[in-house]
Amino acid sequence: MSPASSRGEAGASPPSPSTTAGVSPSKLREDPEPRSCIGLLYYSQFRHEFGKAPACAGFKRRHPPGASIEGSSESVPGADFKYLCLGYSAYDEAALRNAARQSKPGDSVNVPYCEGIEVTLVPGAQGGGEVDLYDLLQRMQEQGDKIIARMKKNAGLMADYAKQQWYRISGGR
C-alpha cells in the first residue's frame, strides 16, 4: 500500500465494504425505522418509485424499532403525485420501501400520516372545487391545539429533567 492511499489522500481508492471493520454494507446505511417529522414533509411519485424516504425540512426523530405510528395514513392515486405536510407527520420507512417494491404502475400509494396542513397535488385529478372556509379554520384550530398540547408536554418533561439534574449537581439544595 502506498503512503498516499494509507493517509486517504486524493487518488486513493475508498475502502471496500469487506474491509470496513466487519460491518456489512447494509448496516452502513441507516436502518429503516419509524420516523416523524415536525416541519415540512415532502413525498412524491419519484421518491416512491425509487424507494426513497420522504424528505423532511424541519426536525426529524427516529422512533425505537417496533414503535407504532399513531393514526392512519391515506392513499393517493398512483399517478404523478406530490404530497406535502406542514406540521407533524409520521411514517414507517421500511413499510414505504416494501410497498414501493411490491407496487405496480398505477397502484394507489399510501402517504405518511399528517397532523397539520396537508396538500396533495395530482395532475388531472377531479375535485378541488370549493373550500368550506369555516371547516378549514376549524381543522386548523384543532391541529394547532394538538401541537400546543404536545409542546406543553415536552416543555414539562424538559423542566422535570432540568430540575432532577439541578438536584443531582447541587447535592439536593
Short mmCIF file of N, CA and C in Angstrom, two decimals, residues 16 18-20 46 55 59 73 85 90 99 107 112 131 138 152-154:
data_model
loop_
_atom_site.label_atom_id
_atom_site.label_comp_id
_atom_site.label_asym_id
_atom_site.label_seq_id
_atom_site.Cartn_x
_atom_site.Cartn_y
_atom_site.Cartn_z
N SER A 16 -13.04 -1.04 0.58
CA SER A 16 -14.10 -1.92 0.09
C SER A 16 -15.02 -2.27 1.25
N SER A 18 -15.87 -5.00 2.39
CA SER A 18 -15.39 -6.10 3.22
C SER A 18 -14.32 -5.66 4.21
N THR A 19 -13.74 -4.46 3.99
CA THR A 19 -12.67 -4.00 4.89
C THR A 19 -13.13 -2.96 5.89
N THR A 20 -14.41 -2.67 5.95
CA THR A 20 -14.89 -1.63 6.87
C THR A 20 -15.25 -2.25 8.21
N PHE A 46 -41.90 10.08 -7.63
CA PHE A 46 -40.49 9.81 -7.91
C PHE A 46 -39.82 9.16 -6.70
N ALA A 55 -38.80 13.43 2.25
CA ALA A 55 -37.83 14.46 2.64
C ALA A 55 -38.45 15.33 3.72
N PHE A 59 -37.48 19.15 11.94
CA PHE A 59 -36.89 18.28 12.95
C PHE A 59 -37.31 16.84 12.70
N SER A 73 -52.72 6.46 7.70
CA SER A 73 -52.34 7.26 6.54
C SER A 73 -53.39 7.08 5.45
N CYS A 85 -46.85 17.92 3.80
CA CYS A 85 -47.48 18.01 5.11
C CYS A 85 -46.72 19.06 5.90
N ALA A 90 -45.77 11.35 10.46
CA ALA A 90 -45.12 10.13 10.91
C ALA A 90 -45.22 9.09 9.81
N ALA A 99 -43.64 -1.33 0.23
CA ALA A 99 -44.77 -1.02 -0.63
C ALA A 99 -44.29 -0.59 -2.01
N ASP A 107 -50.89 1.69 -9.21
CA ASP A 107 -51.42 1.33 -7.89
C ASP A 107 -51.49 2.57 -7.02
N PRO A 112 -47.58 9.32 4.15
CA PRO A 112 -47.38 9.40 5.60
C PRO A 112 -48.57 10.03 6.32
N VAL A 131 -63.84 25.41 -1.25
CA VAL A 131 -63.30 25.10 0.07
C VAL A 131 -64.23 25.73 1.10
N GLN A 138 -61.74 25.50 11.37
CA GLN A 138 -61.98 24.59 12.49
C GLN A 138 -60.89 23.52 12.56
N LYS A 152 -46.46 21.68 25.20
CA LYS A 152 -46.56 21.83 26.65
C LYS A 152 -46.04 20.58 27.35
N LYS A 153 -46.42 19.42 26.82
CA LYS A 153 -45.97 18.16 27.41
C LYS A 153 -44.45 18.07 27.35
N ASN A 154 -43.87 18.38 26.20
CA ASN A 154 -42.42 18.33 26.05
C ASN A 154 -41.73 19.34 26.95
#
